[in-house]
Amino acid sequence: MKKLLASTVVLLSLGFSANAEPIPEYPQLYAGPTNAPNGTISYTSIIGGTNGYRSSLSGHNVENGKVTKVFTCKSMQDTECAKANVIIYKSVLGMCSGTTSTDCISSFNAIDSNGNTFPGKLLPSVFSEKDGSFEGSRQQNIPSGGQSPLVNIPGAPHAFGTTYLPVVIVTGGGDNRNFYPLQDLAVRLYAVKVVQGQFNFTPSTMDLNASDYNNPFAVNWYGSDTRCVENDSTNCIVPTELPINFRFSITFKTSIPIPGWMHGQVVDPSIQIASTGSDYLTTIAAKPILNPMISVTVPIENLSADFLRPYQYLQFASQTNCDKSSFPMDLSTCQYTEVINDYGQRDFDEFLKWLSYANDTAFINPARWDVVLDPKYKNIGNCAIPENQVGGMVSTNAPMYLAGPPAWNPNNLTLDYKVAAPHYLSDKSINQGSYDLAINSKLARCLYKFTNAPISASLTIQSIEGKNQIATTVVRESNGFLYLSAKGFTFSSPVLSVKLFGEPIPEPVVQPTPTPSPTESTQPVVTLTSQPTPKVVVTKKPVIVKSVTCINGKNSKVFKGSTCPKGWKPKK
């Protein structure tokens, strides 16, 4: 099957109406410059996808690889979804309640620096319009979709008050009617306030001519203002800076397992995974982290032909006034804005190219609490991630890294990880690096063939110039995970190599079979001795020859036999 759906969504309207309360700009929702002139390319390292958090269950009719119809459903029992070629779900988890016991957030807390815990209290929803909620199907691996809750934590104030929006989104789907696999899990946290007014809130339409079926986010049925995390026609949820002196913990329950590898932008994370009957309970706790972003606009005459070439052949919605009728495109007559949208090798390489044009300096450094799980990672090296479990998590303050687990280096026996970030923060101070690795203890011991004895680790940080750096490192093991934390190193693009040390499993030794020693016994011992074969001597019996003495006149003579010949008579 193809990788899931890529449909183009056209938002009918994005702006606020004239009588809406002014909305302050929030840097995390910044999506690049809006007034850059033609003949320039803009690059922004901020990951998008921060608005439009609504559940949807959609069916797609596909003919000859082309989407011909898209529709939403309230459950898999709906007629249209029951007949669809492809099903895509986006399940936003609401708060657990008396009527919702699974596919929901069971707790959300803040913990201060003294260890005091402040539990969140659910606030009433501000949205009255249809929210896309749907009933899932445990048998088909589809979790139910609800609405992200607004939560009040009076003990954890921020610039806008004490209201937070914890967001947990599970996405997946496919064309197998019996089982729709998980594609992605995202857990994000926002400090927010609700602004009231009259806002545009309209369903988006699908441009079926530009659709194929490879993107789990193909259907966003609601238009949202890019300055809101979420909105309807009368309410806008506006984010502000997260307080970085609190640790936030979120626990959610799902009807489907959430296996794979986590990555994100938090600091000092911890993970707990448990099964509760037929459900799965996941807890992630971490502190927000300052995440330096770059944003730069460069005239094309200042860029080399090799640098420009990829942009002359790519078609994105961020191209303004570009003539896409022929290639290579003439970029001198249009404006091209590239917003990073992934953590792959191509994105990593592109970030490094633009970093020098940003003078190795951040544009902004907002606080983020952002964790993503990718289920496609099944193993590291030759060791499999335990079934239906999280293999681990890597988190950093770097805006660019390679998603997924660290690469296993069999020659050096190290776990290598690449990160990239500007050397300076927006205020020109040195950007101090942060790196946290949590790895399933069974997986780590499999890689190194260690026993269950305690494990230690070393961390080498090598700069792009090949120089080693020194950082503060901490190693601990808890709840089935081994944790390593490194702080205080510098960027731009170091390689972090972790090497673990422990007690190796001893190699089995084959011992020779010993010769048994003689032992005393109370029983008589019979000893068999080899004797020579005796010679058989045959004694011949003597042959007895009979004779007789005979006389004839005066003559006497012995004759053989028992009788005398004629003329002779036996001597008496």
Coordinates of C-alpha atoms in Angstrom, one line a residue:
M1 CA 0.0 0.0 0.0
K2 CA 1.1 3.5 -0.6
K3 CA 2.2 5.7 2.2
L4 CA -0.9 7.3 3.5
L5 CA -2.8 10.2 1.7
A6 CA -1.5 13.6 0.4
S7 CA -4.5 15.8 -0.4
T8 CA -4.4 19.5 -0.8
V9 CA -6.6 21.4 1.6
V10 CA -7.8 24.8 0.6
L11 CA -9.0 27.0 3.5
L12 CA -11.8 29.2 2.5
S13 CA -11.1 31.9 5.0
L14 CA -8.4 32.4 7.7
G15 CA -8.8 35.9 9.1
F16 CA -10.5 37.4 12.0
S17 CA -13.5 39.7 11.6
A18 CA -13.1 43.4 12.2
N19 CA -14.7 43.4 15.7
A20 CA -12.5 40.6 17.1
E21 CA -10.2 41.4 20.1
P22 CA -6.6 42.0 18.9
I23 CA -4.5 38.9 19.0
P24 CA -0.9 39.1 20.2
E25 CA 1.7 37.5 18.0
Y26 CA 3.1 34.3 19.4
P27 CA 6.5 33.2 18.0
Q28 CA 5.8 29.5 18.0
L29 CA 3.0 30.0 15.5
Y30 CA 5.3 32.1 13.2
A31 CA 5.3 30.7 9.7
G32 CA 7.8 32.9 7.9
P33 CA 7.8 36.4 6.5
T34 CA 4.6 37.6 4.8
N35 CA 6.0 40.7 2.9
A36 CA 9.2 39.4 1.4
P37 CA 9.8 40.9 -2.1
N38 CA 9.9 38.9 -5.4
G39 CA 13.3 37.5 -6.3
T40 CA 14.0 36.2 -2.8
I41 CA 13.9 32.9 -1.0
S42 CA 12.8 32.8 2.7
Y43 CA 13.7 30.0 5.0
T44 CA 12.1 29.3 8.4
S45 CA 13.0 26.5 10.7
I46 CA 9.8 26.5 12.7
I47 CA 7.8 23.3 12.5
G48 CA 4.2 23.9 11.4
G49 CA 1.1 22.1 12.3
T50 CA 0.2 24.1 15.4
N51 CA -3.4 24.8 14.6
G52 CA -6.5 22.9 13.5
Y53 CA -6.5 20.3 16.3
R54 CA -9.9 18.7 15.6
S55 CA -10.8 15.1 15.3
S56 CA -11.9 13.6 12.0
L57 CA -12.7 10.2 10.6
S58 CA -12.7 10.3 6.9
G59 CA -13.4 7.9 4.1
H60 CA -11.8 8.2 0.7
N61 CA -13.0 6.7 -2.5
V62 CA -10.0 6.1 -4.8
E63 CA -10.1 5.1 -8.5
N64 CA -7.0 4.4 -10.5
G65 CA -4.9 6.0 -7.7
K66 CA -7.0 9.2 -7.7
V67 CA -9.2 10.4 -4.9
T68 CA -12.7 10.9 -6.3
K69 CA -14.7 11.6 -3.1
V70 CA -13.9 12.4 0.5
F71 CA -16.4 12.4 3.4
T72 CA -16.5 12.4 7.2
C73 CA -18.1 9.8 9.4
K74 CA -19.2 9.5 13.1
S75 CA -18.2 5.8 13.2
M76 CA -17.1 2.9 11.1
Q77 CA -20.8 1.9 11.0
D78 CA -21.7 4.8 8.8
T79 CA -22.6 3.7 5.3
E80 CA -20.0 5.8 3.5
C81 CA -17.1 4.8 5.7
A82 CA -18.1 1.1 5.5
K83 CA -17.7 1.2 1.7
A84 CA -14.7 3.5 1.4
N85 CA -11.4 2.3 -0.2
V86 CA -9.3 4.2 2.3
I87 CA -9.9 5.3 5.9
I88 CA -8.0 8.1 7.6
Y89 CA -8.4 9.0 11.2
K90 CA -7.2 11.8 13.4
S91 CA -8.1 11.1 17.0
V92 CA -7.7 14.1 19.3
L93 CA -8.0 12.9 22.9
G94 CA -10.3 14.6 25.3
M95 CA -10.3 14.4 29.1
C96 CA -11.4 11.1 30.7
S97 CA -14.8 11.3 32.4
G98 CA -17.8 9.1 33.5
T99 CA -18.8 8.6 29.9
T100 CA -15.3 8.4 28.4
S101 CA -13.0 5.8 29.9
T102 CA -10.5 5.2 27.1
D103 CA -8.9 7.2 24.3
C104 CA -8.6 10.1 26.7
I105 CA -6.3 12.1 29.0
S106 CA -6.6 10.8 32.5
S107 CA -4.4 13.4 34.3
F108 CA -2.4 16.6 33.6
N109 CA -0.2 18.1 36.3
A110 CA 2.4 20.7 37.0
I111 CA 5.3 20.0 39.3
D112 CA 7.4 22.9 40.7
S113 CA 11.1 22.9 41.6
N114 CA 10.4 21.8 45.1
G115 CA 8.5 18.7 44.0
N116 CA 5.0 20.1 44.7
T117 CA 2.4 18.7 42.4
F118 CA -0.5 20.9 41.1
P119 CA -3.2 18.8 39.5
G120 CA -5.1 20.3 36.5
K121 CA -8.9 20.8 36.7
L122 CA -11.0 20.5 33.6
L123 CA -12.7 23.7 32.3
P124 CA -15.9 23.8 30.3
S125 CA -15.3 23.6 26.5
V126 CA -15.7 27.0 24.7
F127 CA -16.6 25.4 21.4
S128 CA -20.2 25.0 20.6
E129 CA -19.9 24.0 16.9
K130 CA -19.5 20.4 15.6
D131 CA -16.1 19.3 16.6
G132 CA -15.5 16.2 14.5
S133 CA -15.7 13.7 17.4
F134 CA -16.3 10.1 16.4
E135 CA -16.5 6.6 17.8
G136 CA -13.5 4.4 17.2
S137 CA -13.2 0.7 16.6
R138 CA -10.9 -1.3 18.8
Q139 CA -11.1 -4.3 16.4
Q140 CA -10.0 -2.2 13.5
N141 CA -7.3 -0.3 15.5
I142 CA -9.0 3.0 15.4
P143 CA -9.1 5.1 18.6
S144 CA -12.1 7.3 19.3
G145 CA -11.7 11.0 18.6
G146 CA -12.7 13.8 20.9
Q147 CA -11.7 17.4 21.7
S148 CA -8.6 18.8 23.4
P149 CA -9.5 19.9 27.0
L150 CA -8.9 23.3 28.5
V151 CA -7.3 22.8 31.9
N152 CA -6.8 25.2 34.8
I153 CA -3.7 24.8 37.0
P154 CA -3.8 27.7 39.6
G155 CA -0.4 26.7 41.0
A156 CA 1.4 27.2 37.7
P157 CA 0.8 30.7 36.4
H158 CA 2.0 32.1 33.1
A159 CA 1.7 35.4 31.3
F160 CA -2.0 34.9 30.3
G161 CA -3.2 33.3 33.5
T162 CA -3.4 29.6 34.6
T163 CA -5.2 28.0 31.6
Y164 CA -3.4 25.2 29.6
L165 CA -4.3 23.2 26.5
P166 CA -2.8 19.7 26.5
V167 CA -3.0 18.2 23.0
V168 CA -2.7 14.4 22.2
I169 CA -3.3 13.4 18.6
V170 CA -3.2 9.9 17.3
T171 CA -3.3 9.5 13.5
G172 CA -3.4 6.5 11.2
G173 CA -5.4 4.7 8.5
G174 CA -4.9 2.7 5.3
D175 CA -6.7 0.5 2.8
N176 CA -6.9 -2.7 4.9
R177 CA -10.5 -3.1 6.0
N178 CA -9.6 -5.3 9.0
F179 CA -6.7 -3.2 10.5
Y180 CA -5.8 0.5 10.2
P181 CA -2.2 0.9 11.4
L182 CA -1.0 3.8 13.6
Q183 CA 0.9 6.4 11.6
D184 CA 1.8 9.1 14.2
L185 CA 1.3 10.2 17.8
A186 CA 1.9 13.9 18.8
V187 CA 1.8 15.2 22.4
R188 CA 2.0 19.0 22.7
L189 CA 1.4 21.5 25.5
Y190 CA 0.3 25.2 25.3
A191 CA -0.2 27.9 27.9
V192 CA -3.3 29.8 26.6
K193 CA -6.1 32.2 27.1
V194 CA -9.5 32.3 25.3
V195 CA -10.2 35.5 23.3
Q196 CA -13.9 36.0 22.4
G197 CA -15.3 37.8 19.4
Q198 CA -16.6 37.1 15.9
F199 CA -14.2 34.9 14.0
N200 CA -14.3 33.2 10.6
F201 CA -14.8 29.5 11.1
T202 CA -15.5 27.6 7.9
P203 CA -15.1 24.0 6.7
S204 CA -12.3 23.6 4.3
T205 CA -12.8 22.1 0.8
M206 CA -10.7 19.4 -0.9
D207 CA -9.0 20.1 -4.2
L208 CA -9.5 16.6 -5.5
N209 CA -7.5 17.3 -8.7
A210 CA -4.4 17.8 -6.5
S211 CA -5.0 14.8 -4.3
D212 CA -3.6 11.4 -3.9
Y213 CA -4.0 9.4 -0.8
N214 CA -0.8 9.5 1.2
N215 CA -1.2 12.1 4.0
P216 CA -2.9 11.3 7.3
F217 CA -3.7 15.1 7.7
A218 CA -5.4 15.1 4.3
V219 CA -8.7 16.4 5.8
N220 CA -8.8 19.4 8.1
W221 CA -12.5 20.2 8.0
Y222 CA -12.2 23.5 9.8
G223 CA -10.5 26.7 8.8
S224 CA -8.4 28.2 11.6
D225 CA -6.6 31.5 12.0
T226 CA -2.8 30.9 12.1
R227 CA -2.6 33.0 15.3
C228 CA -4.9 30.6 17.2
V229 CA -4.1 27.1 18.4
E230 CA -7.8 26.5 17.9
N231 CA -10.9 28.5 17.1
D232 CA -14.5 28.5 16.2
S233 CA -16.7 31.4 15.1
T234 CA -16.8 33.1 18.5
N235 CA -13.7 31.9 20.4
C236 CA -9.9 31.8 19.7
I237 CA -7.5 29.9 21.9
V238 CA -4.3 32.1 21.9
P239 CA -1.0 30.7 23.1
T240 CA 1.7 32.4 25.1
E241 CA 5.1 31.4 26.5
L242 CA 5.2 28.3 28.7
P243 CA 6.8 28.7 32.1
I244 CA 10.1 26.9 32.0
N245 CA 10.4 26.5 35.8
F246 CA 7.7 23.8 35.9
R247 CA 7.7 20.2 35.0
F248 CA 4.6 19.0 33.3
S249 CA 3.2 15.5 33.4
I250 CA 0.5 14.1 31.1
T251 CA -1.0 10.6 31.3
F252 CA -3.3 9.3 28.6
K253 CA -5.1 6.1 28.0
T254 CA -5.6 4.5 24.5
S255 CA -7.5 1.5 23.2
I256 CA -4.6 0.7 20.8
P257 CA -0.9 0.1 21.6
I258 CA 1.5 3.0 20.9
P259 CA 4.8 1.3 19.9
G260 CA 7.8 2.9 18.3
W261 CA 10.4 5.6 19.1
M262 CA 9.7 9.1 20.5
H263 CA 11.6 12.3 19.7
G264 CA 10.9 15.8 20.7
Q265 CA 11.8 19.2 22.2
V266 CA 11.6 18.9 26.0
V267 CA 14.2 18.6 28.8
D268 CA 14.8 15.9 31.4
P269 CA 12.0 13.6 30.2
S270 CA 10.7 10.4 31.8
I271 CA 8.4 7.8 30.3
Q272 CA 6.1 5.2 31.9
I273 CA 4.2 2.6 29.9
A274 CA 1.7 0.2 31.4
S275 CA -1.2 -2.0 30.4
T276 CA -4.6 -1.7 32.2
G277 CA -6.8 -4.5 31.1
S278 CA -7.4 -4.0 27.4
D279 CA -6.1 -0.4 27.4
Y280 CA -2.6 1.1 27.3
L281 CA -1.5 3.8 29.8
T282 CA 1.3 6.2 28.8
T283 CA 2.8 8.9 31.0
I284 CA 5.3 11.5 29.7
A285 CA 6.8 14.1 32.1
A286 CA 9.3 16.8 31.2
K287 CA 10.1 20.5 31.4
P288 CA 9.7 22.9 28.5
I289 CA 12.8 23.9 26.6
L290 CA 13.9 27.1 24.8
N291 CA 14.1 26.1 21.2
P292 CA 16.1 28.6 19.0
M293 CA 14.7 29.0 15.5
I294 CA 16.2 30.6 12.4
S295 CA 14.3 32.7 9.8
V296 CA 16.1 34.4 6.9
T297 CA 15.3 36.0 3.5
V298 CA 18.0 36.1 0.9
P299 CA 17.9 37.7 -2.7
I300 CA 18.5 35.0 -5.3
E301 CA 21.5 36.8 -6.8
N302 CA 23.3 36.1 -3.5
L303 CA 22.8 32.4 -3.9
S304 CA 24.8 30.0 -6.1
A305 CA 23.3 28.1 -9.0
D306 CA 23.7 24.8 -7.2
F307 CA 22.0 26.3 -4.1
L308 CA 19.0 27.5 -6.1
R309 CA 18.5 24.4 -8.3
P310 CA 16.4 22.4 -5.9
Y311 CA 14.0 25.3 -5.4
Q312 CA 13.5 25.8 -9.2
Y313 CA 12.0 22.3 -9.5
L314 CA 9.9 22.1 -6.4
Q315 CA 6.2 23.1 -6.2
F316 CA 4.9 24.3 -2.9
A317 CA 1.9 26.4 -1.8
S318 CA 4.5 28.8 -0.3
Q319 CA 5.5 30.0 -3.8
T320 CA 4.0 33.4 -4.6
N321 CA 3.6 34.6 -8.2
C322 CA 5.8 31.8 -9.4
D323 CA 5.2 30.5 -12.9
K324 CA 4.9 26.8 -12.5
S325 CA 4.1 26.1 -16.2
S326 CA 7.7 25.3 -17.0
F327 CA 10.8 24.1 -15.2
P328 CA 13.3 25.3 -14.1
M329 CA 11.1 28.1 -12.6
D330 CA 12.3 31.7 -13.0
L331 CA 12.6 32.6 -9.3
S332 CA 13.5 36.2 -10.1
T333 CA 9.8 37.0 -10.8
C334 CA 8.3 35.4 -7.6
Q335 CA 8.8 34.9 -3.9
Y336 CA 9.6 31.5 -2.5
T337 CA 9.1 30.6 1.2
E338 CA 10.4 27.3 2.6
V339 CA 9.1 26.3 6.0
I340 CA 10.8 23.2 7.5
N341 CA 8.3 20.4 8.0
D342 CA 10.2 17.3 8.9
Y343 CA 13.3 15.9 10.6
G344 CA 14.7 13.8 7.8
Q345 CA 18.2 13.9 6.2
R346 CA 17.1 16.3 3.4
D347 CA 15.7 18.7 6.0
F348 CA 18.9 18.4 8.1
D349 CA 21.1 19.2 5.2
E350 CA 18.9 22.1 4.1
F351 CA 19.0 23.6 7.6
L352 CA 22.8 23.5 7.6
K353 CA 22.9 25.3 4.2
W354 CA 20.7 28.2 5.5
L355 CA 22.4 28.4 8.9
S356 CA 25.3 30.4 7.6
Y357 CA 22.9 32.9 6.0
A358 CA 21.3 33.4 9.4
N359 CA 24.8 34.3 10.8
D360 CA 24.5 31.2 13.0
T361 CA 22.1 33.2 15.2
A362 CA 18.5 32.4 16.3
F363 CA 15.6 34.7 15.2
I364 CA 13.5 33.7 18.2
N365 CA 13.8 31.1 21.0
P366 CA 10.3 30.2 22.2
A367 CA 9.7 27.6 24.9
R368 CA 8.3 24.3 23.6
W369 CA 6.9 21.1 25.1
D370 CA 6.6 18.8 22.1
V371 CA 6.9 15.0 21.8
V372 CA 6.2 12.9 18.7
L373 CA 6.2 9.1 18.4
D374 CA 6.9 7.3 15.1
P375 CA 5.8 3.7 15.0
K376 CA 7.9 2.7 11.9
Y377 CA 11.0 2.2 14.0
K378 CA 11.1 -1.5 15.0
N379 CA 14.7 -2.0 16.0
I380 CA 18.2 -0.6 16.6
G381 CA 21.0 -2.6 15.1
N382 CA 20.1 -6.2 15.4
C383 CA 17.9 -5.7 18.5
A384 CA 14.2 -5.4 18.2
I385 CA 12.1 -3.0 20.3
P386 CA 10.0 -5.0 22.6
E387 CA 6.5 -5.7 21.2
N388 CA 3.9 -3.0 21.8
Q389 CA 6.4 -0.9 23.7
V390 CA 8.2 2.4 23.3
G391 CA 11.9 1.8 22.4
G392 CA 12.9 5.1 23.9
M393 CA 13.1 8.8 23.3
V394 CA 15.6 11.4 22.2
S395 CA 14.9 15.1 23.1
T396 CA 17.0 18.2 22.5
N397 CA 16.8 22.0 22.3
A398 CA 18.2 21.9 18.8
P399 CA 15.6 23.0 16.1
M400 CA 17.0 20.3 13.8
Y401 CA 17.9 16.7 14.4
L402 CA 17.4 13.4 12.7
A403 CA 14.1 11.9 13.9
G404 CA 14.1 8.3 15.3
P405 CA 16.6 6.4 17.5
P406 CA 20.3 7.1 17.5
A407 CA 22.3 5.2 14.9
W408 CA 24.1 2.1 16.2
N409 CA 27.8 2.2 15.3
P410 CA 29.0 -1.5 15.5
N411 CA 32.6 -0.5 15.1
N412 CA 32.8 1.9 18.0
L413 CA 29.9 0.3 20.0
T414 CA 28.2 3.7 20.2
L415 CA 24.8 5.2 19.7
D416 CA 25.4 8.2 17.5
Y417 CA 23.0 11.1 17.1
K418 CA 23.2 14.3 15.0
V419 CA 21.8 17.7 16.0
A420 CA 22.0 21.1 14.5
A421 CA 21.2 24.6 15.9
P422 CA 22.5 28.2 15.8
H423 CA 25.5 28.9 17.9
Y424 CA 23.9 32.0 19.3
L425 CA 20.5 32.8 20.8
S426 CA 18.5 35.8 19.6
D427 CA 20.1 38.0 22.2
K428 CA 23.6 36.9 20.9
S429 CA 24.4 34.8 24.0
I430 CA 25.9 31.3 23.5
N431 CA 23.3 28.6 22.9
Q432 CA 24.0 25.9 25.5
G433 CA 23.1 22.5 24.1
S434 CA 20.7 20.0 25.8
Y435 CA 20.4 16.3 25.0
D436 CA 18.4 13.6 26.7
L437 CA 18.3 9.9 25.8
A438 CA 15.9 7.5 27.3
I439 CA 16.3 3.9 26.0
N440 CA 14.3 0.8 26.9
S441 CA 16.6 -1.1 29.3
K442 CA 16.0 -4.5 27.6
L443 CA 16.9 -2.9 24.2
A444 CA 20.1 -1.4 25.6
R445 CA 21.2 -4.7 27.2
C446 CA 20.5 -6.5 24.0
L447 CA 22.7 -4.1 22.0
Y448 CA 25.6 -4.5 24.3
K449 CA 24.9 -8.0 25.5
F450 CA 24.8 -6.9 29.1
T451 CA 23.4 -8.6 32.2
N452 CA 20.9 -7.0 34.4
A453 CA 23.7 -5.4 36.5
P454 CA 23.7 -1.6 36.7
I455 CA 24.8 0.3 33.5
S456 CA 27.0 3.4 33.2
A457 CA 27.7 5.5 30.1
S458 CA 30.1 7.9 28.5
L459 CA 29.2 10.7 26.1
T460 CA 31.5 12.1 23.5
I461 CA 30.4 15.3 21.7
Q462 CA 32.3 16.0 18.5
S463 CA 32.0 19.4 16.8
I464 CA 31.8 19.8 13.0
E465 CA 35.5 20.7 13.1
G466 CA 36.2 17.3 14.7
K467 CA 37.0 18.7 18.2
N468 CA 35.7 16.9 21.3
Q469 CA 33.6 18.9 23.8
I470 CA 33.1 18.4 27.5
A471 CA 29.5 18.4 28.9
T472 CA 27.8 17.6 32.2
T473 CA 26.3 14.1 32.0
V474 CA 24.0 12.1 34.2
V475 CA 23.0 8.4 33.9
R476 CA 20.2 6.7 35.8
E477 CA 17.8 3.7 35.4
S478 CA 14.1 3.9 36.3
N479 CA 10.8 2.2 35.4
G480 CA 12.4 0.0 32.7
F481 CA 14.3 2.9 30.9
L482 CA 17.9 3.9 31.0
Y483 CA 18.3 7.7 31.1
L484 CA 21.3 9.8 30.0
S485 CA 21.4 13.6 30.0
A486 CA 24.0 15.9 28.7
K487 CA 24.0 19.7 29.1
G488 CA 26.3 22.6 28.4
F489 CA 27.8 21.8 25.0
T490 CA 27.7 24.2 22.0
F491 CA 26.5 24.0 18.4
S492 CA 26.4 24.3 15.3
S493 CA 26.3 20.7 14.2
P494 CA 27.8 18.3 16.7
V495 CA 27.6 14.5 16.7
L496 CA 26.7 13.0 20.1
S497 CA 28.1 9.5 20.7
V498 CA 26.9 7.5 23.7
K499 CA 28.7 4.4 24.9
L500 CA 27.3 2.2 27.6
F501 CA 29.3 0.1 30.1
G502 CA 28.0 -2.8 32.1
E503 CA 28.6 -6.4 33.0
P504 CA 28.8 -8.5 29.9
I505 CA 26.9 -11.8 29.7
P506 CA 29.7 -14.4 30.1
E507 CA 30.4 -16.6 27.1
P508 CA 29.5 -20.2 27.6
V509 CA 32.7 -22.4 28.2
V510 CA 32.8 -26.0 27.0
Q511 CA 34.5 -28.1 29.6
P512 CA 36.2 -31.5 28.7
T513 CA 34.6 -34.6 30.1
P514 CA 36.7 -35.8 33.0
T515 CA 38.0 -39.4 33.4
P516 CA 36.3 -41.1 36.3
S517 CA 38.5 -42.0 39.2
P518 CA 38.4 -45.5 40.8
T519 CA 36.2 -45.7 44.0
E520 CA 36.2 -48.1 46.9
S521 CA 33.3 -50.6 47.0
T522 CA 31.9 -53.0 49.6
Q523 CA 31.0 -55.4 46.8
P524 CA 33.5 -58.0 45.6
V525 CA 35.3 -56.9 42.5
V526 CA 35.7 -59.3 39.6
T527 CA 38.9 -58.7 37.5
L528 CA 39.1 -60.2 34.1
T529 CA 42.7 -61.0 33.0
S530 CA 43.6 -62.0 29.5
Q531 CA 45.2 -65.5 29.4
P532 CA 47.2 -67.0 26.5
T533 CA 45.4 -69.7 24.5
P534 CA 46.7 -73.1 25.7
K535 CA 48.4 -75.5 23.1
V536 CA 46.6 -78.8 22.6
V537 CA 49.2 -81.7 22.7
V538 CA 48.0 -84.9 21.0
T539 CA 49.7 -88.1 22.4
K540 CA 49.7 -91.0 20.0
K541 CA 48.8 -94.4 21.3
P542 CA 51.6 -97.0 20.7
V543 CA 50.9 -99.5 17.9
I544 CA 51.0 -103.0 19.3
V545 CA 52.5 -105.5 16.8
K546 CA 51.5 -109.1 17.4
S547 CA 54.1 -111.9 16.9
V548 CA 54.4 -115.6 17.4
T549 CA 57.5 -117.9 17.9
C550 CA 57.4 -120.9 15.7
I551 CA 59.6 -124.0 15.4
N552 CA 60.4 -126.4 12.5
G553 CA 62.4 -129.4 13.7
K554 CA 65.4 -127.9 15.6
N555 CA 64.9 -124.4 14.0
S556 CA 63.1 -121.6 15.9
K557 CA 61.8 -118.3 14.4
V558 CA 59.5 -115.3 15.3
F559 CA 56.8 -114.4 12.9
K560 CA 54.5 -111.5 12.8
G561 CA 50.9 -112.2 13.4
S562 CA 49.2 -114.6 15.6
T563 CA 49.6 -117.8 13.6
C564 CA 52.6 -119.8 12.3
P565 CA 53.1 -120.2 8.6
K566 CA 52.6 -123.6 7.0
G567 CA 55.3 -126.2 8.0
W568 CA 55.9 -124.4 11.4
K569 CA 54.2 -124.9 14.6
P570 CA 53.9 -122.6 17.7
K571 CA 56.7 -123.1 20.2
K572 CA 55.4 -124.3 23.5

